[in-house]
PDB file of C-alpha atoms in Angstrom:
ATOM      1  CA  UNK A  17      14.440  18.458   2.741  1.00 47.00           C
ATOM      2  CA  UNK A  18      14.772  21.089   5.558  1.00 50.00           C
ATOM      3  CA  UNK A  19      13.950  20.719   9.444  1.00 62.00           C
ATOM      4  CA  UNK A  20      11.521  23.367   9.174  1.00 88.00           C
ATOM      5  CA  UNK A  21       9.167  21.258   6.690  1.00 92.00           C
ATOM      6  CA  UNK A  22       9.057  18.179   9.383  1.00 94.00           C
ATOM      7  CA  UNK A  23       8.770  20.768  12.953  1.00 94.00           C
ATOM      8  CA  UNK A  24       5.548  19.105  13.382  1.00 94.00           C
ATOM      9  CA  UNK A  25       6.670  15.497  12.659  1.00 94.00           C
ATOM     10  CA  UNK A  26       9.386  16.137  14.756  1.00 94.00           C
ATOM     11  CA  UNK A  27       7.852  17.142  17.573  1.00 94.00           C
ATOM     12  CA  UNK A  28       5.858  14.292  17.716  1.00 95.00           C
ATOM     13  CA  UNK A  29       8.140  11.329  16.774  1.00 94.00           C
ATOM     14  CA  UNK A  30      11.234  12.994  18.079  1.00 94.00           C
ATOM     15  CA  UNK A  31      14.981  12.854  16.601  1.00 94.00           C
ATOM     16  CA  UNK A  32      15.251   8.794  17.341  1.00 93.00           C
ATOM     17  CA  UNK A  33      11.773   8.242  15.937  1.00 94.00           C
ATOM     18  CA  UNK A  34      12.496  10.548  12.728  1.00 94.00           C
ATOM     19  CA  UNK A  35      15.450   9.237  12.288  1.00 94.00           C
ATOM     20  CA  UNK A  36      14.411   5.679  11.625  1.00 94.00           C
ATOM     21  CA  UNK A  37      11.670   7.105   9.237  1.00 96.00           C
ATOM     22  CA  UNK A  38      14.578   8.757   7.316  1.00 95.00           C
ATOM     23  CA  UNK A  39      16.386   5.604   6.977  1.00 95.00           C
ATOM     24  CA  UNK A  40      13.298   3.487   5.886  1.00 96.00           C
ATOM     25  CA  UNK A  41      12.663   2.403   2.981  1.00 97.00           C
ATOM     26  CA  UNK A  42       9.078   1.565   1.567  1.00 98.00           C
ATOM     27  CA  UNK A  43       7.889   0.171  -1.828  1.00 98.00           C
ATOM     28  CA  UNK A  44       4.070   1.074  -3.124  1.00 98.00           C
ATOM     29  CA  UNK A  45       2.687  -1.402  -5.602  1.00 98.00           C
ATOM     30  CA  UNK A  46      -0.791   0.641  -7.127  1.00 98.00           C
ATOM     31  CA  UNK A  47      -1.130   4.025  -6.243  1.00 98.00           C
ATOM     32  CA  UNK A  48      -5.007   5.019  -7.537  1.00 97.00           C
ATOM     33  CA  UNK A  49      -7.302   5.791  -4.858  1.00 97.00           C
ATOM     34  CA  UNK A  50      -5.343   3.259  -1.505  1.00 98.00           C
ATOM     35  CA  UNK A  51      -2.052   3.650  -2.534  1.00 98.00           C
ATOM     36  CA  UNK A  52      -1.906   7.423  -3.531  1.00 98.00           C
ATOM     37  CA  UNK A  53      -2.912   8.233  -0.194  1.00 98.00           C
ATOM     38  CA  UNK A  54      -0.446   5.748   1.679  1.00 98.00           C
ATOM     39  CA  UNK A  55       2.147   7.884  -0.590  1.00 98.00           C
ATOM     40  CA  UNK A  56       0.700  11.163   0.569  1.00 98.00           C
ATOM     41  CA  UNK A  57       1.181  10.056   4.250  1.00 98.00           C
ATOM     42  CA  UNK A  58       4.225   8.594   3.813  1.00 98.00           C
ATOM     43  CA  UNK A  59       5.784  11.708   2.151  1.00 98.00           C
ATOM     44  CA  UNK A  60       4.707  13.895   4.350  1.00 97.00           C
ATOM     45  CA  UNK A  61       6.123  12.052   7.582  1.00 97.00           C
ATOM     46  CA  UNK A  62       9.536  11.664   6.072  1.00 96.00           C
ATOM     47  CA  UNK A  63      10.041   8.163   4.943  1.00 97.00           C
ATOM     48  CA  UNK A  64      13.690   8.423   3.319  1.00 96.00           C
ATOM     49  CA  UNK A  65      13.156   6.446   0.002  1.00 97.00           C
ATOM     50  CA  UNK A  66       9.753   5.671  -1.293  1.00 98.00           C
ATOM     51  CA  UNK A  67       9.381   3.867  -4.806  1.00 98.00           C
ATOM     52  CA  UNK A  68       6.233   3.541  -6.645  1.00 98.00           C
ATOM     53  CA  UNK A  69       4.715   1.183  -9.257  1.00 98.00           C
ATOM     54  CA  UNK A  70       2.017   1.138 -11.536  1.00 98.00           C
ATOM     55  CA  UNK A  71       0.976   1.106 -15.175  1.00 97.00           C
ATOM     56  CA  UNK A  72      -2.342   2.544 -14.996  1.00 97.00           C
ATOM     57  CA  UNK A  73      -3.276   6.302 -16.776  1.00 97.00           C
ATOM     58  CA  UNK A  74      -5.774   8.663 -14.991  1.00 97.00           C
ATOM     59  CA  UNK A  75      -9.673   9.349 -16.735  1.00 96.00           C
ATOM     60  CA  UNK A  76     -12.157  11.428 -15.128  1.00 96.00           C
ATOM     61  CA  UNK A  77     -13.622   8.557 -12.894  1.00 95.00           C
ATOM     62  CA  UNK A  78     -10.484   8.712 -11.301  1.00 95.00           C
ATOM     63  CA  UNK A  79     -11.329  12.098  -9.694  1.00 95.00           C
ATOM     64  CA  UNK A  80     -13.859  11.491  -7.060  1.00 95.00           C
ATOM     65  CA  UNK A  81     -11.165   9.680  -4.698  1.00 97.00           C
ATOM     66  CA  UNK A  82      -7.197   9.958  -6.672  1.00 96.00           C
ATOM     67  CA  UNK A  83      -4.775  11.914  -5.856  1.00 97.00           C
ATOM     68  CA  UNK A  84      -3.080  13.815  -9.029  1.00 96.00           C
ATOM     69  CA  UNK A  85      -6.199  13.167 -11.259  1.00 97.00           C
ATOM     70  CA  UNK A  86      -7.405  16.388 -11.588  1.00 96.00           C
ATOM     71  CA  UNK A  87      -3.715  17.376 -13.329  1.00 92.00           C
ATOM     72  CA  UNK A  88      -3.288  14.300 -14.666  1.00 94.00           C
ATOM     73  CA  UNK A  89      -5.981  12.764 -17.054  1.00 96.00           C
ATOM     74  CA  UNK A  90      -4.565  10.952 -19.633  1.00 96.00           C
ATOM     75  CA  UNK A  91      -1.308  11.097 -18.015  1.00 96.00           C
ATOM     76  CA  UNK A  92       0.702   7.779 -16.254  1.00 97.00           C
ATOM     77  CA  UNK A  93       0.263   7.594 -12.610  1.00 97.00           C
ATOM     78  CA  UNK A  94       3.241   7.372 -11.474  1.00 97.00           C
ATOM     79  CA  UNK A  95       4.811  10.648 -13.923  1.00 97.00           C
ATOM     80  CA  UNK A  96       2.140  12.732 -12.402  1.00 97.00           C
ATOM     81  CA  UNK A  97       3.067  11.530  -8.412  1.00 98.00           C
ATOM     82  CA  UNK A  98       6.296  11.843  -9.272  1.00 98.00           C
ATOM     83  CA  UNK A  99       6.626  15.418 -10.236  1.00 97.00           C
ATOM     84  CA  UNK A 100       4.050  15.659  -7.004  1.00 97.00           C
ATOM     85  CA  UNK A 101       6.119  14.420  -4.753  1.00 98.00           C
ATOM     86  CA  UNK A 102       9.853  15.455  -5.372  1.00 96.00           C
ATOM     87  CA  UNK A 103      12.490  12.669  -4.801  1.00 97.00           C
ATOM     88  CA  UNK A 104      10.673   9.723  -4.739  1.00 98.00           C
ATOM     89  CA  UNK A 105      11.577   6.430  -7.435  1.00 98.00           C
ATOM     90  CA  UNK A 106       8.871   5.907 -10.227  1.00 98.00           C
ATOM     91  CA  UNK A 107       8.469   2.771 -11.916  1.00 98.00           C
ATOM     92  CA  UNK A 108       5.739   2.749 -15.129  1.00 98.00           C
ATOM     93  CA  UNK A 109       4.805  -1.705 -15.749  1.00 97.00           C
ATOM     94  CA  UNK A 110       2.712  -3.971 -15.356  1.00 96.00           C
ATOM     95  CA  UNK A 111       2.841  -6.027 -11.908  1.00 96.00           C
ATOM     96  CA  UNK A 112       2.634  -9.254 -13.434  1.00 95.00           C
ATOM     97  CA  UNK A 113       4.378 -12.617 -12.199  1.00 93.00           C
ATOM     98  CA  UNK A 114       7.356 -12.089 -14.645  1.00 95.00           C
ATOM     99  CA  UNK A 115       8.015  -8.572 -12.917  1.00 96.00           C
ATOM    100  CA  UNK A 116       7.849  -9.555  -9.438  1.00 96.00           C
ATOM    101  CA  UNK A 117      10.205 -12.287  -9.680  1.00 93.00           C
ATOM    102  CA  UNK A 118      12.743 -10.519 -11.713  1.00 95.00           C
ATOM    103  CA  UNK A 119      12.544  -7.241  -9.131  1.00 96.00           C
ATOM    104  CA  UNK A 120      14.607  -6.574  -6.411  1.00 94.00           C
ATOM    105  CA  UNK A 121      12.603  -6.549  -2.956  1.00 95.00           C
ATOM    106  CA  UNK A 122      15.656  -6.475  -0.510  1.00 93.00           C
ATOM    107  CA  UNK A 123      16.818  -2.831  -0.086  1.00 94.00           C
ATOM    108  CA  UNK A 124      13.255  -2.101   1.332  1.00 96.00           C
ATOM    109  CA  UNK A 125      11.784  -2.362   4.760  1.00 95.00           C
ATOM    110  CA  UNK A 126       7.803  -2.560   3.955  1.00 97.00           C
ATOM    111  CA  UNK A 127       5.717  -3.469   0.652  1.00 98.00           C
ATOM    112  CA  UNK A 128       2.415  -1.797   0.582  1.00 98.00           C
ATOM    113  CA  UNK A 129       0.150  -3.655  -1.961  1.00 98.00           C
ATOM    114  CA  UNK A 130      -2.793  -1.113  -3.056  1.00 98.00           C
ATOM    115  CA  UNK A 131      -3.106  -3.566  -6.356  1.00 98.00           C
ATOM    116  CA  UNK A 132      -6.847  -3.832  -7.383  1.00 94.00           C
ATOM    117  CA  UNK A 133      -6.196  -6.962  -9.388  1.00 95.00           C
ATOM    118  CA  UNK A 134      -6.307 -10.571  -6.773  1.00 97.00           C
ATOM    119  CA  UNK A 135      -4.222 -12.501  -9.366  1.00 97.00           C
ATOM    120  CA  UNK A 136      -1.560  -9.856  -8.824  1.00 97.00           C
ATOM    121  CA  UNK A 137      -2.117 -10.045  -5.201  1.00 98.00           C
ATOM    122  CA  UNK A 138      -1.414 -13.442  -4.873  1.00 98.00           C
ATOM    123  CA  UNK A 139       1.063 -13.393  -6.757  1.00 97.00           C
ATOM    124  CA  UNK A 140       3.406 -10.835  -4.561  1.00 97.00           C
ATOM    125  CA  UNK A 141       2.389 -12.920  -1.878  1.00 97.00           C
ATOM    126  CA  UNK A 142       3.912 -15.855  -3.028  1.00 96.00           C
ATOM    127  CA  UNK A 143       6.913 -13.987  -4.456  1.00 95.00           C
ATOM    128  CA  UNK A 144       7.913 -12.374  -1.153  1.00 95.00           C
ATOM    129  CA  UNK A 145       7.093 -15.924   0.900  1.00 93.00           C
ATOM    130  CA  UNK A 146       9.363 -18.219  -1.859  1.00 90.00           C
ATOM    131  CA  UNK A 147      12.060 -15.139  -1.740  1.00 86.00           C
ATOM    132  CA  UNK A 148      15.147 -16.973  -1.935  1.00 81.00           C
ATOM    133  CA  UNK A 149      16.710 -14.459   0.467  1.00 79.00           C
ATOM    134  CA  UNK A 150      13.814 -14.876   2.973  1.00 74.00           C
ATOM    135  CA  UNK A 151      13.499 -13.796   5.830  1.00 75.00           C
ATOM    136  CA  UNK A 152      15.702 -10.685   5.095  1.00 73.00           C
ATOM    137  CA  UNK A 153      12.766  -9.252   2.675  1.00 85.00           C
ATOM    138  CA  UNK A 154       9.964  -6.485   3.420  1.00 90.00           C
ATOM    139  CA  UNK A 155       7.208  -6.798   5.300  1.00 94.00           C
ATOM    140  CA  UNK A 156       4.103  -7.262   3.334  1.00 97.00           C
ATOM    141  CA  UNK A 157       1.243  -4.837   4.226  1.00 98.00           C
ATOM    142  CA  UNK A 158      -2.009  -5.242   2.213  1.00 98.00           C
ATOM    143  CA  UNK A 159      -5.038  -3.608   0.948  1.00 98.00           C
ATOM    144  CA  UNK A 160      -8.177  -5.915   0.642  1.00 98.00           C
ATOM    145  CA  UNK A 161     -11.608  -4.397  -0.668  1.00 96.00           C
ATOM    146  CA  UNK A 162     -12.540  -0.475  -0.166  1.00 97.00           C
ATOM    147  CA  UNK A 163     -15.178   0.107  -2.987  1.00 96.00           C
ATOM    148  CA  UNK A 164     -18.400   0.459  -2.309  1.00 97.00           C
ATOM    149  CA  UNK A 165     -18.021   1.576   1.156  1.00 97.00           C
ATOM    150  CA  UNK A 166     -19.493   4.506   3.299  1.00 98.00           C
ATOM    151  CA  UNK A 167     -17.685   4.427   6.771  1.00 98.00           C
ATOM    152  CA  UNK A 168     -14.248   4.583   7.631  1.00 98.00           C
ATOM    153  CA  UNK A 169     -14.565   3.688  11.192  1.00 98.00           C
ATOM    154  CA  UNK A 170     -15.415   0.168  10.190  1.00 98.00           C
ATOM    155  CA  UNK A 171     -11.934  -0.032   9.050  1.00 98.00           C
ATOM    156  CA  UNK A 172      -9.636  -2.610  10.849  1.00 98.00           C
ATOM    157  CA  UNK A 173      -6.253  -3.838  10.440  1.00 97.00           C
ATOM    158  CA  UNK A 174      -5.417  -7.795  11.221  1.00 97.00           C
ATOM    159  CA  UNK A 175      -3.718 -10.835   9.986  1.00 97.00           C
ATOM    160  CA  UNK A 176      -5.203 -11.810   6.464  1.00 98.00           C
ATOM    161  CA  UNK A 177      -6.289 -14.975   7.691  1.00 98.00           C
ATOM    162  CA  UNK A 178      -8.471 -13.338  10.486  1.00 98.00           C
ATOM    163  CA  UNK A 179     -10.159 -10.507   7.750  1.00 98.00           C
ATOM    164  CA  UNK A 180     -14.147 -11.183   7.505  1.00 97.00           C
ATOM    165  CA  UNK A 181     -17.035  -9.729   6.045  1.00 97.00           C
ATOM    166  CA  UNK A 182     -15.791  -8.229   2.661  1.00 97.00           C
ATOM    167  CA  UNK A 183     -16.104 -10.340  -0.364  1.00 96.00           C
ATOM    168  CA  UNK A 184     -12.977  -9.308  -1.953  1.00 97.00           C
ATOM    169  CA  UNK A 185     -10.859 -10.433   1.192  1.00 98.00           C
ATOM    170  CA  UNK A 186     -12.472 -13.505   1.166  1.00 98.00           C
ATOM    171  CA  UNK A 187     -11.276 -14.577  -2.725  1.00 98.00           C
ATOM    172  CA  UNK A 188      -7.997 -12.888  -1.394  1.00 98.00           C
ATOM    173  CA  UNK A 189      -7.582 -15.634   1.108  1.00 98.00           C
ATOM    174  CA  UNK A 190      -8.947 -18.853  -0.948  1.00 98.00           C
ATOM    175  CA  UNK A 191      -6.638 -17.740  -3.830  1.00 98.00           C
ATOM    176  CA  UNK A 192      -4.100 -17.748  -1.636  1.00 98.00           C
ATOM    177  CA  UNK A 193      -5.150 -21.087  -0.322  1.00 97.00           C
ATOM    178  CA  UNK A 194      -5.302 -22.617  -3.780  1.00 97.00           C
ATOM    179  CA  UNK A 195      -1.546 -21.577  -4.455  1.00 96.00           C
ATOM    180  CA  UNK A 196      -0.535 -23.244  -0.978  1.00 95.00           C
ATOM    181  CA  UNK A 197       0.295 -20.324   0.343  1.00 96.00           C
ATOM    182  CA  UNK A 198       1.324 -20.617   4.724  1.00 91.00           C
ATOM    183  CA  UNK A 199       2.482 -17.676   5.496  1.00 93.00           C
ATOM    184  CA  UNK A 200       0.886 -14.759   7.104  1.00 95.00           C
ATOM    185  CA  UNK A 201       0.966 -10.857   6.528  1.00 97.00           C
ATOM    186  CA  UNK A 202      -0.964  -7.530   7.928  1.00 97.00           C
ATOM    187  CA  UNK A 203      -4.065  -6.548   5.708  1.00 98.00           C
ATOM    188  CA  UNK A 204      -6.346  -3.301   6.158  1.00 98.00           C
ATOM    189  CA  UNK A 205     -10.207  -4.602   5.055  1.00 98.00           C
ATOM    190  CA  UNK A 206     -13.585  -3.557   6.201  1.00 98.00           C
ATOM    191  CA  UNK A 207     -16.235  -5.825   7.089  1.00 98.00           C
ATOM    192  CA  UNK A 208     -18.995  -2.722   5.909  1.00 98.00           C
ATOM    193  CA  UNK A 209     -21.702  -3.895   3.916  1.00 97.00           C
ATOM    194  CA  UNK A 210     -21.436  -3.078   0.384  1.00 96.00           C
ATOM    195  CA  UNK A 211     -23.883   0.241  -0.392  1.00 96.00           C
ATOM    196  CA  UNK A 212     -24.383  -0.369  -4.075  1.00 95.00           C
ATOM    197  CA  UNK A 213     -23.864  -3.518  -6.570  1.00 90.00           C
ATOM    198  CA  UNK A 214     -21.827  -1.285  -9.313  1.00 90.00           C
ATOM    199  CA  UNK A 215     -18.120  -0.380  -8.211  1.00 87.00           C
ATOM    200  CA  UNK A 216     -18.944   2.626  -6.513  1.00 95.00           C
ATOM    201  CA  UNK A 217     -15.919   4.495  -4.943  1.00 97.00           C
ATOM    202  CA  UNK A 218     -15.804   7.044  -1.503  1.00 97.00           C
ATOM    203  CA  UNK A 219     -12.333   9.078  -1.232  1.00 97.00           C
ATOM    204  CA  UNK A 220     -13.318   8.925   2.756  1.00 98.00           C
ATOM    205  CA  UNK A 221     -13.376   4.945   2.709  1.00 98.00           C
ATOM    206  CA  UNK A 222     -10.372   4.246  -0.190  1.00 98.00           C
ATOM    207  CA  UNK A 223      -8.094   7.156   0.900  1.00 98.00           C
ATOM    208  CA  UNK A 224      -8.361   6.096   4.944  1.00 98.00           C
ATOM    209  CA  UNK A 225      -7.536   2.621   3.638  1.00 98.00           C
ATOM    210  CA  UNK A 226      -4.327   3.989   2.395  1.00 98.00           C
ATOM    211  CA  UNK A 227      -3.665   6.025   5.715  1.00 98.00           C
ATOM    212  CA  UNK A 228      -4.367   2.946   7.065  1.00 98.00           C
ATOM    213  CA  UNK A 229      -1.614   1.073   5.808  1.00 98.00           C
ATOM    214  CA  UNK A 230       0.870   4.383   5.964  1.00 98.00           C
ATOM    215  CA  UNK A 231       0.698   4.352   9.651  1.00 98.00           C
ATOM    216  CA  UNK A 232       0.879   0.419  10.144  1.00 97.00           C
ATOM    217  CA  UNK A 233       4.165   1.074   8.216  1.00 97.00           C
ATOM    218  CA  UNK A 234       5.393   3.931  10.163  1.00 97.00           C
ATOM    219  CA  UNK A 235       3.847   1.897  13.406  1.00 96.00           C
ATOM    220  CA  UNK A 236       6.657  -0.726  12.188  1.00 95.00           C
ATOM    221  CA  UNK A 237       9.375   1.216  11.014  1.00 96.00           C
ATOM    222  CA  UNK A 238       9.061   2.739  14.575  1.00 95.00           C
ATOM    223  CA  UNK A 239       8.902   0.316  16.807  1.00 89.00           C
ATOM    224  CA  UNK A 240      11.339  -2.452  14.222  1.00 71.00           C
ATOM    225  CA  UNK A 241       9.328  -5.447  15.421  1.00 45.00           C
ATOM    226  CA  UNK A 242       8.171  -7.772  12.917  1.00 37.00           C
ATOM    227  CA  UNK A 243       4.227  -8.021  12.988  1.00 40.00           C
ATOM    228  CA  UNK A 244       1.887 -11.375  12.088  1.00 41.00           C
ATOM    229  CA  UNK A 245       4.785 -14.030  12.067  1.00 35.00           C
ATOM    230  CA  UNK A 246       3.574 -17.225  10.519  1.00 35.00           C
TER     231      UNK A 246
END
């Protein structure tokens, strides 16, 4: 990586601020049509080490709001990001329970969950809470429901326990209440109205969901406070 490519980033965060990007460390767990984007962002800005996860292939529904979809049908996610984005770690599994007990969370500052799958959701929850190393784990940042969304400007960020209005936040929150879950993390949700009953999909609503949770993690990284204690 050279100077020139971050002038602009520089100029804005300056040397102390781009520094601490440098040395950060973020993990991306899905990266279809949220967590692409939070990878885009986070690329671009000049987070130092950025791993991703998924298992997932790309189809042609994939290309109205994905990022490497159009080069990538058929193809893993996470091969076609990572020959996108030069340098950054790759992981192609399943996020099941198994995995996310048996992986290593500590050398990173922030997870970003873009999973689609609740189950999965609650599960990294619960995994990062019960971490036997806890507190000295990532920060959990969280995607709730984007689909069938029109306007971005509805989007908010806030503790999961205060999200309202989306249906998908709401199972979110009573699986995690089912699992005794007490602990507290950032989530990006928006209380829009659903548009259509099928799983319709907006790159303008999904994609500034993953923004969304790229610049709550830079906002972090910048600032090193530790947001939504429980």
């Amino acid at each position: 990586m050279t100077n020139k490519r971050f002038t602009r980033t520089l100029l804005l965060f300056k040397e102390d601020g781009f520094a601490k990007l440098q040395n950060a460390s973020v993990l991306i767990l899905g990266v279809g049509g949220v967590g692409g984007f939070a990878l885009d962002c986070l690329y671009r800005t000049g987070i130092g080490r950025i791993c991703i996860i998924d298992y997932d292939s790309f189809d042609e529904t994939n290309q109205n709001r994905q990022i490497g979809s159009f080069e990538g049908v058929g193809e893993k996610k996470v091969k076609i990001l990572a020959q996108k984005y030069q340098g950054i770690e790759a992981i192609e599994t399943k996020i099941t329970q198994e995995f996310l007990q048996n992986f290593d969370f500590t050398p990173f500052d922030i997870v970003i969950d873009a999973i689609d799958d609740i189950e999965a959701k609650i599960s990294l929850a619960l995994t990062l809470a019960n971490h036997p190393k806890n507190p000295n784990i990532p920060l959990l940042l969280s995607s709730t429901g984007s689909a069938k969304k029109l306007d971005p400007s509805k989007i908010q960020s806030a503790s999961i326990w205060k999200t309202y209005g989306d249906k998908f936040a709401r199972k979110f929150r009573e699986g995690l209440k089912k699992q005794g879950f007490k602990g507290n993390f950032l989530a990006v949700f928006s209380p829009e109205p659903p548009n259509c009953k099928e799983l319709g999909s907006f790159s303008g609503v999904t994609g500034s969901f993953g923004l969304r949770l790229a610049s709550e993690a830079i906002s972090i990284i910048l600032k090193k406070e530790i947001v939504c204690k429980s």
